Short mmCIF file of C-alpha atoms in Angstrom, two decimals:
data_model
loop_
_atom_site.label_atom_id
_atom_site.label_comp_id
_atom_site.label_asym_id
_atom_site.label_seq_id
_atom_site.Cartn_x
_atom_site.Cartn_y
_atom_site.Cartn_z
CA MET A 13 16.87 -3.09 -6.94
CA LYS A 14 16.53 0.58 -6.09
CA LYS A 15 19.11 2.03 -3.81
CA ILE A 16 17.70 2.49 -0.32
CA ILE A 17 19.05 5.29 1.83
CA ALA A 18 18.31 5.43 5.54
CA LEU A 19 16.16 8.32 6.73
CA CYS A 20 18.70 9.31 9.32
CA MET A 21 21.29 9.93 6.61
CA ALA A 22 19.03 12.52 5.04
CA GLY A 23 18.76 14.39 8.32
CA ILE A 24 22.54 14.46 8.72
CA MET A 25 23.10 15.54 5.13
CA LEU A 26 20.50 18.26 5.21
CA ALA A 27 21.75 19.70 8.47
CA SER A 28 25.08 20.32 6.80
CA VAL A 29 23.56 21.57 3.55
CA ALA A 30 21.55 24.22 5.38
CA GLY A 31 24.77 25.74 6.66
CA CYS A 32 26.74 25.57 3.39
CA SER A 33 27.35 28.39 0.95
CA SER A 34 24.97 28.21 -2.01
CA GLU A 35 26.23 31.06 -4.14
CA THR A 36 25.91 30.41 -7.85
CA SER A 37 25.33 32.43 -10.97
CA LYS A 38 21.87 33.82 -11.55
CA ALA A 39 21.59 31.84 -14.76
CA ALA A 40 22.12 28.59 -12.89
CA ALA A 41 20.17 29.37 -9.74
CA PRO A 42 16.96 27.41 -9.20
CA ALA A 43 13.73 29.39 -9.03
CA GLY A 44 13.26 31.19 -5.75
CA GLN A 45 16.98 31.41 -5.00
CA ASP A 46 18.80 34.72 -4.91
CA SER A 47 22.54 34.76 -5.54
CA SER A 48 23.00 37.22 -2.67
CA ALA A 49 23.63 36.09 0.87
CA ALA A 50 20.17 37.05 2.10
CA ARG A 51 17.20 34.98 1.02
CA GLU A 52 13.67 36.08 1.79
CA ASN A 53 10.19 34.70 1.44
CA GLU A 54 10.90 31.28 -0.01
CA LEU A 55 7.66 29.48 -0.90
CA TYR A 56 7.49 25.68 -1.01
CA SER A 57 4.34 24.05 -2.35
CA MET A 58 2.99 20.59 -1.56
CA VAL A 59 0.67 19.23 -4.27
CA VAL A 60 -1.48 16.16 -3.56
CA PHE A 61 -4.26 14.30 -5.36
CA THR A 62 -6.83 14.30 -2.54
CA LYS A 63 -6.49 17.54 -0.62
CA GLY A 64 -8.22 17.18 2.73
CA ALA A 65 -7.29 13.52 3.20
CA GLU A 66 -5.96 12.91 6.70
CA TYR A 67 -2.91 11.12 5.33
CA PHE A 68 -1.83 14.22 3.43
CA ASN A 69 -2.66 16.44 6.40
CA TRP A 70 -0.08 14.44 8.33
CA CYS A 71 2.42 14.87 5.48
CA TYR A 72 1.77 18.60 5.42
CA ALA A 73 2.20 18.83 9.20
CA GLY A 74 5.66 17.31 8.80
CA MET A 75 6.43 19.77 6.00
CA LYS A 76 5.34 22.73 8.13
CA ASP A 77 7.46 21.67 11.09
CA ALA A 78 10.51 21.21 8.87
CA ALA A 79 9.92 24.69 7.42
CA LYS A 80 9.84 26.18 10.91
CA LEU A 81 13.26 24.71 11.62
CA LEU A 82 14.66 26.14 8.40
CA GLY A 83 13.66 29.70 9.24
CA SER A 84 10.88 32.26 9.39
CA HIS A 85 11.54 33.25 5.77
CA ILE A 86 10.17 29.87 4.64
CA THR A 87 6.46 29.64 3.84
CA VAL A 88 4.55 26.57 2.73
CA GLU A 89 1.21 25.79 1.11
CA LEU A 90 -0.92 22.74 0.34
CA GLN A 91 -2.57 22.49 -3.08
CA GLY A 92 -4.43 19.90 -5.16
CA PRO A 93 -7.91 18.64 -6.01
CA ALA A 94 -10.28 17.43 -3.30
CA GLU A 95 -11.18 14.34 -5.35
CA TRP A 96 -8.80 11.74 -6.80
CA ASP A 97 -8.08 13.25 -10.23
CA ALA A 98 -4.66 13.06 -11.86
CA SER A 99 -5.47 15.64 -14.54
CA LEU A 100 -6.60 18.21 -11.98
CA GLU A 101 -3.50 17.51 -9.94
CA ALA A 102 -1.29 18.09 -13.01
CA ARG A 103 -3.04 21.42 -13.51
CA ALA A 104 -2.37 22.27 -9.86
CA VAL A 105 1.35 21.60 -10.40
CA GLU A 106 1.34 23.97 -13.38
CA GLN A 107 -0.48 26.65 -11.39
CA VAL A 108 1.99 26.32 -8.54
CA THR A 109 4.93 26.49 -10.95
CA ALA A 110 3.64 29.83 -12.24
CA LYS A 111 4.18 31.25 -8.75
CA LYS A 112 7.91 30.50 -9.10
CA PRO A 113 8.21 28.73 -5.75
CA ALA A 114 11.53 27.67 -4.30
CA GLY A 115 10.43 24.05 -4.52
CA ILE A 116 7.52 21.67 -5.11
CA LEU A 117 6.69 18.47 -3.22
CA VAL A 118 4.30 16.20 -5.10
CA SER A 119 2.51 12.91 -4.47
CA ALA A 120 1.38 11.67 -7.88
CA ALA A 121 -2.14 10.34 -8.48
CA ASP A 122 -0.73 7.99 -11.09
CA GLU A 123 2.56 7.08 -12.71
CA THR A 124 2.40 9.20 -15.88
CA THR A 125 -0.19 12.00 -15.93
CA LEU A 126 1.94 14.48 -13.98
CA ASN A 127 5.15 13.88 -15.93
CA SER A 128 4.71 16.83 -18.28
CA ALA A 129 3.80 19.27 -15.50
CA ILE A 130 6.74 18.13 -13.39
CA GLY A 131 9.06 18.45 -16.39
CA LYS A 132 7.88 22.03 -16.96
CA ALA A 133 8.58 22.89 -13.33
CA LEU A 134 12.10 21.51 -13.54
CA SER A 135 12.73 23.36 -16.80
CA ALA A 136 11.62 26.55 -15.06
CA GLY A 137 14.27 25.98 -12.42
CA VAL A 138 11.90 24.72 -9.73
CA PRO A 139 13.16 21.60 -7.91
CA VAL A 140 10.54 18.86 -7.57
CA ILE A 141 10.62 16.21 -4.85
CA GLY A 142 8.27 13.23 -5.06
CA PHE A 143 6.77 11.71 -1.94
CA ASP A 144 4.33 8.95 -0.97
CA SER A 145 3.22 8.05 -4.53
CA ASP A 146 5.96 8.36 -7.12
CA ALA A 147 6.14 9.49 -10.73
CA ALA A 148 9.49 7.83 -11.27
CA ASP A 149 9.90 8.76 -14.94
CA SER A 150 9.01 12.43 -14.49
CA GLY A 151 12.54 13.64 -13.82
CA ARG A 152 11.74 14.49 -10.20
CA LEU A 153 14.97 14.89 -8.26
CA SER A 154 14.24 12.59 -5.34
CA TYR A 155 11.52 10.43 -3.82
CA VAL A 156 10.63 10.03 -0.15
CA GLY A 157 8.23 7.30 0.83
CA THR A 158 7.74 3.65 1.60
CA ASP A 159 9.05 0.51 -0.04
CA ASN A 160 5.60 -0.34 -1.33
CA TYR A 161 6.54 -3.86 -2.36
CA ASP A 162 7.46 -4.65 1.25
CA PHE A 163 4.31 -2.81 2.34
CA GLY A 164 2.22 -5.27 0.32
CA ALA A 165 4.25 -8.21 1.56
CA ASN A 166 3.52 -7.16 5.15
CA ALA A 167 -0.19 -7.16 4.32
CA ALA A 168 0.08 -10.61 2.74
CA LYS A 169 1.81 -12.07 5.78
CA ALA A 170 -0.89 -10.68 8.07
CA MET A 171 -3.67 -11.89 5.79
CA SER A 172 -2.26 -15.40 5.59
CA GLU A 173 -1.99 -15.66 9.35
CA MET A 174 -5.49 -14.27 9.94
CA ILE A 175 -7.29 -16.59 7.50
CA GLY A 176 -5.35 -19.70 8.49
CA GLY A 177 -3.07 -19.98 5.48
CA GLU A 178 -5.69 -20.89 2.89
CA GLY A 179 -8.66 -19.41 1.09
CA GLN A 180 -9.65 -16.92 -1.57
CA VAL A 181 -8.89 -13.21 -1.19
CA ALA A 182 -9.22 -10.04 -3.27
CA ILE A 183 -7.46 -6.70 -3.64
CA CYS A 184 -9.00 -3.21 -3.86
CA LEU A 185 -6.82 -0.71 -5.71
CA VAL A 186 -6.65 2.16 -8.18
CA PRO A 187 -4.88 0.95 -11.36
CA GLY A 188 -2.21 3.31 -12.63
CA SER A 189 -0.94 4.33 -9.21
CA ILE A 190 2.59 2.98 -9.03
CA ALA A 191 2.49 2.89 -5.23
CA GLN A 192 -0.66 0.79 -5.21
CA GLU A 193 0.46 -1.49 -8.01
CA GLU A 194 3.70 -2.15 -6.13
CA ARG A 195 1.72 -2.93 -2.97
CA ALA A 196 -0.49 -5.32 -4.92
CA ALA A 197 2.56 -6.98 -6.46
CA GLY A 198 4.22 -7.40 -3.07
CA PHE A 199 1.02 -8.87 -1.68
CA LYS A 200 0.55 -11.39 -4.50
CA GLU A 201 4.18 -12.44 -4.77
CA TRP A 202 4.59 -12.97 -1.02
CA LEU A 203 1.52 -15.20 -1.00
CA ALA A 204 2.72 -17.16 -4.04
CA GLU A 205 6.08 -17.81 -2.41
CA ASN A 206 5.06 -18.29 1.21
CA ALA A 207 1.35 -19.16 1.37
CA PRO A 208 0.31 -20.91 -1.85
CA GLY A 209 -2.94 -21.95 -0.20
CA VAL A 210 -4.10 -18.32 -0.28
CA GLN A 211 -5.30 -17.36 -3.75
CA VAL A 212 -5.89 -13.83 -5.06
CA VAL A 213 -8.97 -14.34 -7.21
CA SER A 214 -10.02 -10.76 -7.94
CA GLU A 215 -8.58 -7.25 -8.22
CA LEU A 216 -11.22 -4.53 -7.85
CA ASN A 217 -10.90 -0.98 -9.15
CA ASP A 218 -12.66 1.09 -6.49
CA GLU A 219 -11.40 4.42 -7.88
CA GLY A 220 -10.03 5.42 -4.48
CA ASP A 221 -13.52 6.09 -3.16
CA VAL A 222 -15.26 4.66 -0.07
CA ALA A 223 -18.68 4.43 -1.71
CA LYS A 224 -17.27 2.79 -4.83
CA SER A 225 -15.33 0.34 -2.68
CA GLU A 226 -18.52 -0.59 -0.86
CA THR A 227 -20.28 -1.18 -4.19
CA VAL A 228 -17.60 -3.36 -5.79
CA CYS A 229 -16.95 -5.32 -2.61
CA ALA A 230 -20.66 -6.00 -2.09
CA ALA A 231 -20.90 -7.31 -5.64
CA LEU A 232 -17.87 -9.53 -5.06
CA PHE A 233 -19.17 -10.91 -1.77
CA GLN A 234 -22.51 -11.78 -3.35
CA ALA A 235 -20.96 -13.33 -6.45
CA ASN A 236 -18.35 -15.31 -4.53
CA PRO A 237 -19.30 -16.36 -0.98
CA GLN A 238 -15.94 -18.14 -0.70
CA ILE A 239 -14.03 -14.87 -0.30
CA LYS A 240 -12.25 -14.83 3.05
CA GLY A 241 -10.27 -11.60 2.87
CA ILE A 242 -9.87 -8.16 1.30
CA PHE A 243 -6.66 -6.14 1.09
CA SER A 244 -6.99 -2.48 0.13
CA THR A 245 -3.87 -0.80 -1.21
CA HIS A 246 -5.09 2.66 -0.17
CA GLY A 247 -6.86 4.33 2.75
CA TYR A 248 -10.42 4.37 1.39
CA GLY A 249 -10.91 0.72 0.48
CA ALA A 250 -11.07 -0.84 3.94
CA PRO A 251 -13.95 1.38 5.18
CA GLY A 252 -15.87 0.59 2.00
CA ALA A 253 -15.25 -3.14 2.28
CA ALA A 254 -16.32 -3.09 5.93
CA ALA A 255 -19.53 -1.25 5.04
CA ALA A 256 -20.34 -3.85 2.39
CA ALA A 257 -19.67 -6.76 4.74
CA ARG A 258 -21.73 -5.11 7.48
CA THR A 259 -24.70 -4.61 5.16
CA LEU A 260 -24.54 -8.26 4.09
CA ASN A 261 -24.08 -9.38 7.70
CA ILE A 262 -20.81 -11.19 6.95
CA LEU A 263 -18.30 -9.05 8.87
CA GLU A 264 -17.35 -12.01 11.05
CA ASN A 265 -16.50 -14.05 7.97
CA ILE A 266 -14.29 -11.52 6.16
CA VAL A 267 -10.78 -10.43 7.12
CA ILE A 268 -10.15 -6.86 5.98
CA ILE A 269 -6.68 -5.33 5.91
CA GLY A 270 -6.31 -1.73 4.84
CA SER A 271 -3.52 0.69 4.07
CA ASP A 272 -2.60 3.84 6.00
CA TYR A 273 -4.67 5.29 8.81
CA SER A 274 -7.36 7.88 9.38
CA SER A 275 -9.91 8.60 12.10
CA ALA A 276 -12.37 6.33 10.28
CA VAL A 277 -9.86 3.48 10.03
CA ILE A 278 -8.87 3.80 13.69
CA GLU A 279 -12.54 3.58 14.72
CA LEU A 280 -13.04 0.49 12.56
CA LEU A 281 -9.99 -1.16 14.08
CA GLN A 282 -11.20 -0.43 17.59
CA ALA A 283 -14.65 -1.79 16.75
CA GLY A 284 -13.17 -4.95 15.26
CA ASP A 285 -14.78 -4.29 11.88
CA ILE A 286 -11.42 -4.48 10.14
CA GLU A 287 -8.58 -6.65 11.34
CA GLY A 288 -5.59 -4.50 10.51
CA THR A 289 -4.01 -1.79 8.41
CA ILE A 290 -0.46 -1.40 7.15
CA VAL A 291 0.97 1.95 8.16
CA ASP A 292 3.98 4.09 7.39
CA ASP A 293 4.85 7.52 8.82
CA PRO A 294 3.30 10.32 6.73
CA TYR A 295 4.52 13.02 9.12
CA LEU A 296 8.12 11.93 8.68
CA ILE A 297 7.67 11.57 4.92
CA GLY A 298 6.45 15.18 4.66
CA TYR A 299 9.23 16.37 6.96
CA GLU A 300 12.00 14.71 4.97
CA ALA A 301 10.52 15.78 1.62
CA MET A 302 10.59 19.41 2.76
CA MET A 303 14.20 19.08 3.85
CA LEU A 304 15.13 17.62 0.48
CA ALA A 305 13.30 20.38 -1.38
CA TYR A 306 15.26 22.95 0.59
CA ALA A 307 18.54 21.18 -0.15
CA ALA A 308 17.68 21.00 -3.85
CA ALA A 309 16.88 24.73 -3.90
CA HIS A 310 20.25 25.60 -2.37
CA PRO A 311 23.14 24.14 -4.38
CA THR A 312 26.61 24.22 -2.90
CA GLU A 313 29.83 25.06 -4.71
CA ILE A 314 30.30 21.36 -5.43
CA PRO A 315 28.08 20.39 -8.41
CA SER A 316 25.35 17.87 -7.74
CA ALA A 317 24.21 15.02 -9.96
CA ASN A 318 21.31 17.23 -11.08
CA PRO A 319 22.66 20.71 -11.83
CA PRO A 320 21.68 23.46 -11.28
CA PHE A 321 19.94 21.96 -8.26
CA GLY A 322 21.49 21.04 -4.93
CA HIS A 323 22.49 17.66 -3.57
CA VAL A 324 19.69 15.20 -2.79
CA PRO A 325 19.64 11.39 -2.63
CA PRO A 326 17.61 9.67 -5.36
CA ILE A 327 15.42 7.72 -2.93
CA ILE A 328 14.66 7.62 0.78
CA TYR A 329 12.58 4.69 2.00
CA GLY A 330 10.97 4.34 5.40
CA GLY A 331 9.40 1.24 6.87
CA SER A 332 5.86 -0.07 7.23
CA SER A 333 4.16 -2.25 9.81
CA LEU A 334 0.85 -3.82 10.79
CA LEU A 335 -1.48 -1.91 13.11
CA THR A 336 -4.35 -3.81 14.77
CA GLY A 337 -7.19 -3.00 17.12
CA GLU A 338 -5.44 -4.95 19.85
CA MET A 339 -2.39 -2.70 19.54
CA LEU A 340 -4.60 0.37 19.92
CA LYS A 341 -5.57 -0.74 23.42
CA ASP A 342 -2.15 0.57 24.42
CA GLU A 343 -2.73 4.26 25.18
CA ALA A 344 0.76 5.19 24.00
CA VAL A 345 0.11 3.57 20.62
CA LEU A 346 -3.36 5.07 20.33
CA ALA A 347 -2.05 8.56 21.08
CA LYS A 348 0.17 8.43 17.99
CA TYR A 349 -2.80 7.95 15.67
CA GLN A 350 -5.37 10.21 17.30
CA ASN A 351 -6.03 13.89 16.69
CA PRO A 352 -5.03 14.30 13.04
CA PRO A 353 -3.56 17.74 12.34
CA ALA A 354 -5.77 20.47 10.95
CA VAL A 355 -4.62 22.29 7.83
CA ASN A 356 -4.59 26.07 8.03
#
């Protein structure tokens, strides 16, 4: 099992790293680092696979706030395709690498497509930190995100309780995304071990698109009226499933559990059109990923496990939990999920 390191440990470690000497030879210095005492205009780039998505706006907000704490010489940017496209995201990583940034933060559209681009960045001396959706075999120095297996298990527990412990359910996902496949695995295995009366009878590729999710879910509902629940492993599936159920006038008969949150998902929860969504903390994920990128760009005199880069833990996992419409009746809870940050 992967080593899990508490988020608070990263904050303690990085606070000390920021104050340590990072002098090293020019030949060994990561891109963007000067061997002199003064460092100016360090650029850190976040690359995502759906630029404009509220989830990534939250991640970027965390990155920006971390950068402010590190100093006015730190600048950040958000790059990546507007639509879910791993090849375009890989190209974005290559374009960012050409700028010779001090570090790159990347959430991978799938498990393999970005590996070459990430490898080129590392070879060029640019530290790469994975977040949210991992490319574990890319050579990236660290990963900040959620234990996606547990994420899926949390969804399975909620689903089982909401449909009474028995019935047929389906999963909406994008095959090839390691984060989503781990969520699906956690969902299925929890049900097999704890609620054998709940059967996963279909896995639908909705391509990470609301309209596509509506189409495939509508087809499923019409072909199999016995379906009692849908779990989406990403943020676009639940709105699509709800739209399909609404059109077919079966919303009251289908339990829909999504992943992550957005303005659209919050509205659906409040309306009772979906029963729940499993959430993590994208702001904190972006914040910690930025701190790790900074640490990796500033090696100390003590060699790290990944020379010439600085010290970073291999993995930082945060938690996940169920969010329901009932919970959003609490103004303090609702305030946390309202007003998504704007990207500028």
